[in-house]
PDB file of C-alpha atoms and ligand atoms in Angstrom:
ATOM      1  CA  UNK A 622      -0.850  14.487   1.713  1.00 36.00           C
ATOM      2  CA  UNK A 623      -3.145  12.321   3.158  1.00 40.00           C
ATOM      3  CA  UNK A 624      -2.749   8.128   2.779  1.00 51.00           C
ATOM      4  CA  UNK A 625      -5.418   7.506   1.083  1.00 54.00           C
ATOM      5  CA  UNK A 626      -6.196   3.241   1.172  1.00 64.00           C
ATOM      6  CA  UNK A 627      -8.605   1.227  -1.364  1.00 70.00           C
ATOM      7  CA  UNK A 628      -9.540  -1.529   0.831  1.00 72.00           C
ATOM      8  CA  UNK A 629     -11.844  -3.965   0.333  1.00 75.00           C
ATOM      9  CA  UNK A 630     -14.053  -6.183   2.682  1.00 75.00           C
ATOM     10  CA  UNK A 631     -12.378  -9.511   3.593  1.00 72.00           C
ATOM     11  CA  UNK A 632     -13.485 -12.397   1.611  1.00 78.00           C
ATOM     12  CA  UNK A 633     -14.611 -10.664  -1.122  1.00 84.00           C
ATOM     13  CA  UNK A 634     -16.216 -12.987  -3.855  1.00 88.00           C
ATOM     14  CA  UNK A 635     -14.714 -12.250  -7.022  1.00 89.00           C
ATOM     15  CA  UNK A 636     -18.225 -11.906  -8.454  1.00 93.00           C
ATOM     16  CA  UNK A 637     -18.689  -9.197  -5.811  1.00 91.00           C
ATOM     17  CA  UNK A 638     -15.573  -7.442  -6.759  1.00 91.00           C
ATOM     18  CA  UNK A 639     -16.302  -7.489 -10.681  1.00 93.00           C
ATOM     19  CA  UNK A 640     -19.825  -6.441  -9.335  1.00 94.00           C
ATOM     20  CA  UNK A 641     -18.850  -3.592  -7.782  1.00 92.00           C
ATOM     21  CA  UNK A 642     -15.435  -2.775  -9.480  1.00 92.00           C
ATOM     22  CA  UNK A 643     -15.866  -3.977 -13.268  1.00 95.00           C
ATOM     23  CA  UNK A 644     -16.235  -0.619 -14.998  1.00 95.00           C
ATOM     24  CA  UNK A 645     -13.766   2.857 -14.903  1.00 92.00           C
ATOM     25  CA  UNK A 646     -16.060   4.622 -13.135  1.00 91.00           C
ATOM     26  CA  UNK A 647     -16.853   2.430 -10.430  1.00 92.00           C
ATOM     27  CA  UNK A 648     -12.918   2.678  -9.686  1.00 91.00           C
ATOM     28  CA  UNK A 649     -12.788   6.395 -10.118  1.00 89.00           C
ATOM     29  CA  UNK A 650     -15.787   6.723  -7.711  1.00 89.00           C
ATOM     30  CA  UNK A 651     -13.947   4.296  -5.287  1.00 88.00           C
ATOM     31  CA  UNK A 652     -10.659   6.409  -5.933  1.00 86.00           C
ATOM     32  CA  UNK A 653     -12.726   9.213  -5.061  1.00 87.00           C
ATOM     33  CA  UNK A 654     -14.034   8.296  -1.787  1.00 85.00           C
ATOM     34  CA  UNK A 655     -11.021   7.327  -0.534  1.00 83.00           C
ATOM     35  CA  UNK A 656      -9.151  10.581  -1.785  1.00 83.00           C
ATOM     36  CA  UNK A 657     -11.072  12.970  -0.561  1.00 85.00           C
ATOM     37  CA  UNK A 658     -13.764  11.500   1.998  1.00 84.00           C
ATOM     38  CA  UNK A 659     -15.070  14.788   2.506  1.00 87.00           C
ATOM     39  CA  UNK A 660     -15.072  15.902  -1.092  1.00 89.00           C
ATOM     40  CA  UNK A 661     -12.194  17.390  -3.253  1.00 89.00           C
ATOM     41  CA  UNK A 662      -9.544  19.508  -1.255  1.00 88.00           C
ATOM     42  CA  UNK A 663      -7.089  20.597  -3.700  1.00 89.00           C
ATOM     43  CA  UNK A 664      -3.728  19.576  -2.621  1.00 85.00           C
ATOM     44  CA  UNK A 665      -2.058  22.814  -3.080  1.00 89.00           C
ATOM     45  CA  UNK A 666      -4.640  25.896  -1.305  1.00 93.00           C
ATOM     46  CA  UNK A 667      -6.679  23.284   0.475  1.00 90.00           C
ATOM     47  CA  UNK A 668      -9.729  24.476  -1.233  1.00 93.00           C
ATOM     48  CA  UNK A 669     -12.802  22.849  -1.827  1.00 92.00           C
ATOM     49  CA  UNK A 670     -14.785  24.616  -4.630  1.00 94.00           C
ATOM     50  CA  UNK A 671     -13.516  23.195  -7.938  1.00 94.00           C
ATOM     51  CA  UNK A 672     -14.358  22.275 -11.680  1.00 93.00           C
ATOM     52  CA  UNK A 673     -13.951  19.413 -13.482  1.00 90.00           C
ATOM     53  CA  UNK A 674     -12.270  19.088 -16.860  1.00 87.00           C
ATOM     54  CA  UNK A 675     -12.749  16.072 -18.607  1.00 83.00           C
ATOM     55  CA  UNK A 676      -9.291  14.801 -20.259  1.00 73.00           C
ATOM     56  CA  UNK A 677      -8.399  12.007 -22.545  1.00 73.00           C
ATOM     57  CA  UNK A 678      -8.378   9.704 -19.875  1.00 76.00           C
ATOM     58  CA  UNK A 679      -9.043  10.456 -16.605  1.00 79.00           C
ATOM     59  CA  UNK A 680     -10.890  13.654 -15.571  1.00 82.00           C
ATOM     60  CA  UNK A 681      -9.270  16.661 -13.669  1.00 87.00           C
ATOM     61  CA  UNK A 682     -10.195  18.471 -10.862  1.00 90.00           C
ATOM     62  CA  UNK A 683      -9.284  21.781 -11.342  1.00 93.00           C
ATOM     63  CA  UNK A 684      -9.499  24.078  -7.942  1.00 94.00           C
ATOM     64  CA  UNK A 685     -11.692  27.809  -8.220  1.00 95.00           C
ATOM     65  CA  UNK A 686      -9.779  29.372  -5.768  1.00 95.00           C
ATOM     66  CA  UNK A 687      -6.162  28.795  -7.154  1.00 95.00           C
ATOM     67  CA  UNK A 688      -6.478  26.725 -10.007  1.00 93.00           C
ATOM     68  CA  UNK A 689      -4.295  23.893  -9.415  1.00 92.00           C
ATOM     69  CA  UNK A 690      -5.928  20.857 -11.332  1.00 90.00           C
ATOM     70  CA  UNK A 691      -5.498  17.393  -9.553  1.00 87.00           C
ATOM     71  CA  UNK A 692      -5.830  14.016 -11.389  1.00 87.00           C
ATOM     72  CA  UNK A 693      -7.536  11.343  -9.126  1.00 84.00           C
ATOM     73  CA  UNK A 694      -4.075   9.277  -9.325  1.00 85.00           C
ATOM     74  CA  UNK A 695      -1.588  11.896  -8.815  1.00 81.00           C
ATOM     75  CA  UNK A 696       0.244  11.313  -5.594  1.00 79.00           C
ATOM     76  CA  UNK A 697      -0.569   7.626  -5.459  1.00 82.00           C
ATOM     77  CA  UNK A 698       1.072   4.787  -6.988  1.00 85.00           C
ATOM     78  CA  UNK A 699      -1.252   4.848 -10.209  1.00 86.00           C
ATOM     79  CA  UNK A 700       0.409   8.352 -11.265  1.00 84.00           C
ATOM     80  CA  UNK A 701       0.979   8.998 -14.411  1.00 81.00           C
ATOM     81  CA  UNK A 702      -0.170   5.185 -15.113  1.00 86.00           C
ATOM     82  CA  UNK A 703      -1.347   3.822 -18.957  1.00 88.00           C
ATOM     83  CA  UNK A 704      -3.410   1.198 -16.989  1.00 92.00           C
ATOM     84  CA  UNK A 705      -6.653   0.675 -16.607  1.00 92.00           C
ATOM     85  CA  UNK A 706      -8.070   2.071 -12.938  1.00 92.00           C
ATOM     86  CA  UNK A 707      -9.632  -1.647 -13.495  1.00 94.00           C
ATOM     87  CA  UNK A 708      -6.656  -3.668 -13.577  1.00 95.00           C
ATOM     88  CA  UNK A 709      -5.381  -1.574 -10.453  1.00 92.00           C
ATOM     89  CA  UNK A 710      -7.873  -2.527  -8.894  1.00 91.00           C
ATOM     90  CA  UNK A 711      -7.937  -5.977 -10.222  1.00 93.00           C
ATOM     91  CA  UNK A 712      -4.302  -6.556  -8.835  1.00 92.00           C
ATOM     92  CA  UNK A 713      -4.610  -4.620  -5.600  1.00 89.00           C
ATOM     93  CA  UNK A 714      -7.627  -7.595  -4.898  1.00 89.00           C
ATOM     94  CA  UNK A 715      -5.991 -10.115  -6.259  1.00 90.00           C
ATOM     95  CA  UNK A 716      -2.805  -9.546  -4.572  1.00 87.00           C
ATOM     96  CA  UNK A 717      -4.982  -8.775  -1.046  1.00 81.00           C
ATOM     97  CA  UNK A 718      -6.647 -11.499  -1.433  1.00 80.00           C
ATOM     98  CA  UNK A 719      -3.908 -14.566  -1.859  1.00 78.00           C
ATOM     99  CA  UNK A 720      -3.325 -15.564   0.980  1.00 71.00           C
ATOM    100  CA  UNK A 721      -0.111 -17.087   0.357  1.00 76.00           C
ATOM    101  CA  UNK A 722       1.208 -14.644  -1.381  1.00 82.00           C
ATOM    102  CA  UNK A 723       0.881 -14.972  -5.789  1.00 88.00           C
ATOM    103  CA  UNK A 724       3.508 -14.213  -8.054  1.00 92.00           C
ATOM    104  CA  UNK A 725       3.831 -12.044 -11.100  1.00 93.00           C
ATOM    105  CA  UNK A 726       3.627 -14.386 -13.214  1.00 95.00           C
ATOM    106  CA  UNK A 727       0.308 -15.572 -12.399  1.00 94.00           C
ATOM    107  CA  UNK A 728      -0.297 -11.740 -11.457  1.00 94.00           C
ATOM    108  CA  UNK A 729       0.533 -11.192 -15.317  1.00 96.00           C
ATOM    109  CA  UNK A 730      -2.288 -13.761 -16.836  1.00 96.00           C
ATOM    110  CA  UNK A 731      -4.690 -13.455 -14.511  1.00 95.00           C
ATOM    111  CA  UNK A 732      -4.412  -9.442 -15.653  1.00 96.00           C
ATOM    112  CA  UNK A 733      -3.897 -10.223 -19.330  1.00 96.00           C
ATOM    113  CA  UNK A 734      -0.935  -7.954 -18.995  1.00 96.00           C
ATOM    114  CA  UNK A 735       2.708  -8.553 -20.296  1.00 96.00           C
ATOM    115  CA  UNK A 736       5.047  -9.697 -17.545  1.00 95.00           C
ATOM    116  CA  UNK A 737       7.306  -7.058 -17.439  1.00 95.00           C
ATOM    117  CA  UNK A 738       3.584  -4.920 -16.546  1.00 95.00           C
ATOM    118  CA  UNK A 739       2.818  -7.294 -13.746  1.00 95.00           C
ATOM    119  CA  UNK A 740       6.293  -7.258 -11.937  1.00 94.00           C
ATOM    120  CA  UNK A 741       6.082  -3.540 -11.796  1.00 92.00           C
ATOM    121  CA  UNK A 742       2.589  -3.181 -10.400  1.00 91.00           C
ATOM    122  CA  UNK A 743       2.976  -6.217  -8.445  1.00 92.00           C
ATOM    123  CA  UNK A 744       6.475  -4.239  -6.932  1.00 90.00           C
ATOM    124  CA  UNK A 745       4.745  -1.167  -6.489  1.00 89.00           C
ATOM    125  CA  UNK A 746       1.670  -2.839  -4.650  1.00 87.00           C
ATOM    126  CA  UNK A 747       3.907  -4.585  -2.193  1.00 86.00           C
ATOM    127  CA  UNK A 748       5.715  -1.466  -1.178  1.00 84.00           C
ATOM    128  CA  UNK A 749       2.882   0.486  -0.568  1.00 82.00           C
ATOM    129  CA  UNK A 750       1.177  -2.262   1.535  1.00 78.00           C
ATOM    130  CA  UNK A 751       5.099  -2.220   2.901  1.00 77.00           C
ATOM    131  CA  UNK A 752       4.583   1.104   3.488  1.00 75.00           C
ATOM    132  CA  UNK A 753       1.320   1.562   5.113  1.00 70.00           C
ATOM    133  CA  UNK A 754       2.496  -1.464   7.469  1.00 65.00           C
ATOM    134  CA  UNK A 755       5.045   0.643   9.081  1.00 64.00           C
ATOM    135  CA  UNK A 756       2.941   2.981   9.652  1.00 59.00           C
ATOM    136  CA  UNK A 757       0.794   1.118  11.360  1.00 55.00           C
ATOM    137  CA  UNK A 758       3.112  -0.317  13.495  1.00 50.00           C
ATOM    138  CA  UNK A 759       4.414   3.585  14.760  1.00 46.00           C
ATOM    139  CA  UNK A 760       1.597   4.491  15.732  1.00 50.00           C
ATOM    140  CA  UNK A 761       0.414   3.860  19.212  1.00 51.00           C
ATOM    141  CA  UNK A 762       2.128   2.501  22.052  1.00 53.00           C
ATOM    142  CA  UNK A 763       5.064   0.269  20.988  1.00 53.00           C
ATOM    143  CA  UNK A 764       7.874  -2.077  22.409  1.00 57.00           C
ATOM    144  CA  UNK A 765      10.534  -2.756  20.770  1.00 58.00           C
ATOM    145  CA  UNK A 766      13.665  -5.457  21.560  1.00 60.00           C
ATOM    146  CA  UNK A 767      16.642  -6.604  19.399  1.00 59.00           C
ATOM    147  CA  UNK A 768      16.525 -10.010  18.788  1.00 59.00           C
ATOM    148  CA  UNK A 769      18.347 -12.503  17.095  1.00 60.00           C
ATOM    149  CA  UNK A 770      16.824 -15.087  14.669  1.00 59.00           C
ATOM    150  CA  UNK A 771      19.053 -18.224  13.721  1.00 61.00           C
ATOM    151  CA  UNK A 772      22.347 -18.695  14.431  1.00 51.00           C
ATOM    152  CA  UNK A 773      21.924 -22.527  15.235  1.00 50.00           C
ATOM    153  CA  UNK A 774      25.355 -23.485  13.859  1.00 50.00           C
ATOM    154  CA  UNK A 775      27.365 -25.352  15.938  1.00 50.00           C
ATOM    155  CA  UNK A 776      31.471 -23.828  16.667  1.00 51.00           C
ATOM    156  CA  UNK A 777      29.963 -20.479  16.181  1.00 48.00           C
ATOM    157  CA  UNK A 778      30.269 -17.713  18.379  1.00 51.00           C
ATOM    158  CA  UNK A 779      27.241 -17.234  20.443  1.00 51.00           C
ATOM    159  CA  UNK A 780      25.277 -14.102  21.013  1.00 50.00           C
ATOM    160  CA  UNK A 781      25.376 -10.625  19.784  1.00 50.00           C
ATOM    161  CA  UNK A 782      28.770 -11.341  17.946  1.00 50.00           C
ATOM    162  CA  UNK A 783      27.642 -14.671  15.967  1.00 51.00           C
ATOM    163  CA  UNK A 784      28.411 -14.664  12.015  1.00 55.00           C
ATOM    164  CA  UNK A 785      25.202 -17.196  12.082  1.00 58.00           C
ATOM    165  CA  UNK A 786      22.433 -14.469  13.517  1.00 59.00           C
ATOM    166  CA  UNK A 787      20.797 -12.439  11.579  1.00 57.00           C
ATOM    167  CA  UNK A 788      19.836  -9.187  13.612  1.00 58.00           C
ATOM    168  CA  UNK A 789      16.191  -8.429  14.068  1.00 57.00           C
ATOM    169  CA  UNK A 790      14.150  -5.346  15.756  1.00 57.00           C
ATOM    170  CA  UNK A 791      11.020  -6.789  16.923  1.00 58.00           C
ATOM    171  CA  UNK A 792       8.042  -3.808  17.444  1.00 58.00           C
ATOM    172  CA  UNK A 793       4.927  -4.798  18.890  1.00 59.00           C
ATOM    173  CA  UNK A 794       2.211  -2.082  19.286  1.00 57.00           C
ATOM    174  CA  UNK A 795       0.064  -2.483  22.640  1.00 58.00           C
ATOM    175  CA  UNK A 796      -3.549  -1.578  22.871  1.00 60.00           C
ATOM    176  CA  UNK A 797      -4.868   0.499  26.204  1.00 62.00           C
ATOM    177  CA  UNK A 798      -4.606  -2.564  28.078  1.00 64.00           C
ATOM    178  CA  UNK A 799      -1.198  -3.560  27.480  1.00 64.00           C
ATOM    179  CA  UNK A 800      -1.980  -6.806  24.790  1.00 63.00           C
ATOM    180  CA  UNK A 801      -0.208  -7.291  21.867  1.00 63.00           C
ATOM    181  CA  UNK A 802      -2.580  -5.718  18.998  1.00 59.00           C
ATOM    182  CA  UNK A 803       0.370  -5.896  16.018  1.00 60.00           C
ATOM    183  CA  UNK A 804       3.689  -7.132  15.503  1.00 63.00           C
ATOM    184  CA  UNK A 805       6.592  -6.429  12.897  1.00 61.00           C
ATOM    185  CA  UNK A 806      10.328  -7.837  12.590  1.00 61.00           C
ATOM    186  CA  UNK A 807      12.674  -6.144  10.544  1.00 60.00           C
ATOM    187  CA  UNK A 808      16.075  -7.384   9.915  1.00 57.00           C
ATOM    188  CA  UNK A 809      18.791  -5.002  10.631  1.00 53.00           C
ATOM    189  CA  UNK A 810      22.121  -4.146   9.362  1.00 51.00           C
ATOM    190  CA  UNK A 811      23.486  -4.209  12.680  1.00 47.00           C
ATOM    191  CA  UNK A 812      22.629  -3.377  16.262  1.00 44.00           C
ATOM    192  CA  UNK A 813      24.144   0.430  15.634  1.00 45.00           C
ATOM    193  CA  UNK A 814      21.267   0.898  13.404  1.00 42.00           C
ATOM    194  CA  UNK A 815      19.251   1.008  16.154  1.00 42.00           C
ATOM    195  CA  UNK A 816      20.400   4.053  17.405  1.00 44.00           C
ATOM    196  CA  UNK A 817      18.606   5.618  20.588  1.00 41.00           C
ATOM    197  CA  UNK A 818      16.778   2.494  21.357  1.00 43.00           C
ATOM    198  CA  UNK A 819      19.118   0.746  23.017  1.00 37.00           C
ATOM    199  CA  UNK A 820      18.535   1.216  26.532  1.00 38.00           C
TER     200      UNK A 820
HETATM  201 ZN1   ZN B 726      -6.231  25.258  -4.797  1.00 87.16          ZN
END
């Protein structure tokens, strides 16, 4: 299935946001767009002729040529979700937004959810932006290196072998011209995780 990505324009005012975002349908219509750009391809035949049945919470698309119905959320992170689209949407810009990161406690009355509700969508938000980061980072042309970070300890052993270093994989992806466009670190378990890389 296709990623599909709600993004929204940097430096968004909240008044904007609640302006453009404040009711269920504005966030099913946004849903929509980024779903199925094109219009509604069922996820099963591919098809694009389709019906729409109107359930008890969100509506169903429901595919002419093979009948497979499709909520707007199933597939993302919202499936099967008792949530408002709103606060979705509410936490993916107020977690997008904060620039040093904000936790789920704040997440949590901010939403005028229960805690336990914040943490989850909070966790779930992270690991799709997680997600959609490594993604990034595969495509195009990339370099990668082991690295070490740390390991400033004094008596240690030094290099590959030190107790003190954590093990890193640094990727960077390069843009026609060679520059630096994106960059990601990710600790490893050790160096045999990197497998074929090694040169
Ligand atoms: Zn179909």
């Amino acid at each position: 299935m296709a990623r599909s990505a709600i993004q929204f324009q940097r430096g968004l005012s909240l008044a904007e946001f609640q302006r453009l975002y404040g009711t269920e349908e504005q966030c099913q219509a946004a849903l929509e767009k980024a779903r199925w750009p094109d219009g509604f391809r069922c996820p099963r035949c591919g098809g694009h002729e389709h019906g729409v049945v109107h359930g008890r919470r969100l509506k169903r698309y429901q595919c002419r040529s093979c009948g497979h119905q499709a909520t707007l959320t199933a597939g993302t992170i919202m499936q099967a979700t008792k949530l408002p689209l709103t606060t979705w949407f509410q936490a993916f810009y107020l977690i997008g937004q904060a620039k040093t990161g904000i936790s789920s406690l704040e997440l949590s009355r901010h939403l005028g959810v229960k805690y336990d509700t914040a943490w989850l969508l909070h966790n779930k938000i992270l690991r799709a932006m997680s997600e959609r980061e490594d993604a990034y980072v595969l495509r195009g042309k990339i370099q990668m290196d082991d690295a070490y970070l740390g390991g400033e300890r004094t008596g240690g052993k030094v290099g590959r072998g030190s107790e003190n270093k954590i093990p890193i994989v640094a990727a960077v992806s390069l843009n026609e011209a060679g520059h630096p466009i994106h960059a990601k670190i990710t600790p490893v378990i050790g160096l045999r995780d990197l497998g074929g890389l090694q040169p």
